[in-house]
């Protein structure tokens, strides 16, 4: 485990292979009912390379018209988001240090060429609750900056089963995903697309 004074913690290998497998099945079952869709940037309508869906009472989304926001229904199916699996609620209890359960679980799917540019997560009214992130499938090169856009960044590899807790000051740090390492995991079923799943648990309000 790597922990820094600014509230960042990386729990490498938090979930063993069996737990990763069980969790992946829970997520893929929910994706079948609440499909990954392609979000677009506010105003420009430029599509993100990551596809997304959500679990829990609230889900994060973005499109050209409405911009970044939380809402209770899937933008394509108009159904409520599926529930957050018990294994993730237990994870939140174990690592977040927060008294209330997560309200949103954003599911990000990274295909082989997907990226996420450096950004700050700032769409939650719950400004001090941590974010808990789980990586499944292929590994990623994650970039962690600081409170300002300029300034040094560090890169670290996130592997399947790793859990990151962004608490304290690190909750407001710039971060992104530079690249996905093709063929670095055999977790996801072969009939599923190759890539990485990232699950982020959050308080919204
Ligand atoms: C990912 N997702 O790997 C990342 C993991 C997102 C997103 O960035 O917004 O969906 S969440 C990493 C995160 C959240 C909040 C703060 C910090 C990192 N940080 O300061 O490093 O798909
Ligand atoms: Fe983020």
PDB file of C-alpha atoms and ligand atoms in Angstrom, residues 8 52 106 108 110 116 119 121 131 133 142 144 158 166 170-175 177 196 198 200 202, ligand 1:
ATOM      1  CA  UNK A   8      -4.070   9.620  -1.547  1.00  0.00           C
ATOM      2  CA  UNK A  52     -19.883   4.967 -19.372  1.00  0.00           C
ATOM      3  CA  UNK A 106     -19.555   5.612 -12.250  1.00  0.00           C
ATOM      4  CA  UNK A 108     -15.891   3.770 -17.056  1.00  0.00           C
ATOM      5  CA  UNK A 110     -11.611   1.961 -21.593  1.00  0.00           C
ATOM      6  CA  UNK A 116      -8.851  10.405 -20.076  1.00  0.00           C
ATOM      7  CA  UNK A 119      -9.041  17.001 -15.086  1.00  0.00           C
ATOM      8  CA  UNK A 121     -13.612  16.018 -10.332  1.00  0.00           C
ATOM      9  CA  UNK A 131     -13.631   9.061  -4.045  1.00  0.00           C
ATOM     10  CA  UNK A 133     -11.739   3.835  -7.405  1.00  0.00           C
ATOM     11  CA  UNK A 142      -2.633   6.756 -14.274  1.00  0.00           C
ATOM     12  CA  UNK A 144      -1.658  12.205 -10.706  1.00  0.00           C
ATOM     13  CA  UNK A 158      -3.046   0.634 -11.847  1.00  0.00           C
ATOM     14  CA  UNK A 166      -8.716   9.925  -3.012  1.00  0.00           C
ATOM     15  CA  UNK A 170      -6.012  14.676  -3.215  1.00  0.00           C
ATOM     16  CA  UNK A 171      -9.766  14.658  -3.849  1.00  0.00           C
ATOM     17  CA  UNK A 172      -9.212  17.950  -5.726  1.00  0.00           C
ATOM     18  CA  UNK A 173      -6.052  16.951  -7.581  1.00  0.00           C
ATOM     19  CA  UNK A 174      -5.713  16.812 -11.338  1.00  0.00           C
ATOM     20  CA  UNK A 175      -5.647  13.284 -12.706  1.00  0.00           C
ATOM     21  CA  UNK A 177      -5.448   8.058 -17.701  1.00  0.00           C
ATOM     22  CA  UNK A 196     -10.263  -1.799 -18.653  1.00  0.00           C
ATOM     23  CA  UNK A 198     -12.891   1.524 -13.690  1.00  0.00           C
ATOM     24  CA  UNK A 200     -15.620   5.119  -8.923  1.00  0.00           C
ATOM     25  CA  UNK A 202     -18.772   8.839  -4.660  1.00  0.00           C
TER      26      UNK A 202
HETATM   27  C1  LIG B   1     -10.374   6.207 -14.008  1.00  0.00           C
HETATM   28  N1  LIG B   1     -11.756   8.040 -13.361  1.00  0.00           N
HETATM   29  O1  LIG B   1      -9.394   5.498 -13.887  1.00  0.00           O
HETATM   30  C2  LIG B   1     -10.498   7.411 -13.108  1.00  0.00           C
HETATM   31  C3  LIG B   1     -10.396   6.944 -11.717  1.00  0.00           C
HETATM   32  C4  LIG B   1     -13.256   9.900 -13.476  1.00  0.00           C
HETATM   33  C5  LIG B   1     -11.893   9.364 -13.360  1.00  0.00           C
HETATM   34  O2  LIG B   1     -10.970  10.114 -13.216  1.00  0.00           O
HETATM   35  O3  LIG B   1     -13.434  11.094 -13.207  1.00  0.00           O
HETATM   36  O4  LIG B   1     -14.175   9.123 -13.810  1.00  0.00           O
HETATM   37  S1  LIG B   1     -11.008   8.148 -10.478  1.00  0.00           S
HETATM   38  C6  LIG B   1      -9.574   8.974 -10.044  1.00  0.00           C
HETATM   39  C7  LIG B   1      -9.640  10.190  -9.189  1.00  0.00           C
HETATM   40  C8  LIG B   1     -10.779  10.781  -8.685  1.00  0.00           C
HETATM   41  C9  LIG B   1     -10.691  11.927  -7.862  1.00  0.00           C
HETATM   42  C10 LIG B   1      -9.456  12.483  -7.582  1.00  0.00           C
HETATM   43  C11 LIG B   1      -8.343  11.859  -8.114  1.00  0.00           C
HETATM   44  C12 LIG B   1      -8.422  10.738  -8.917  1.00  0.00           C
HETATM   45  N2  LIG B   1      -7.063  12.380  -7.874  1.00  0.00           N
HETATM   46  O5  LIG B   1      -6.923  13.430  -7.273  1.00  0.00           O
HETATM   47  O6  LIG B   1      -6.095  11.731  -8.293  1.00  0.00           O
HETATM   48  O7  LIG B   1     -11.292   5.996 -14.834  1.00  0.00           O
END
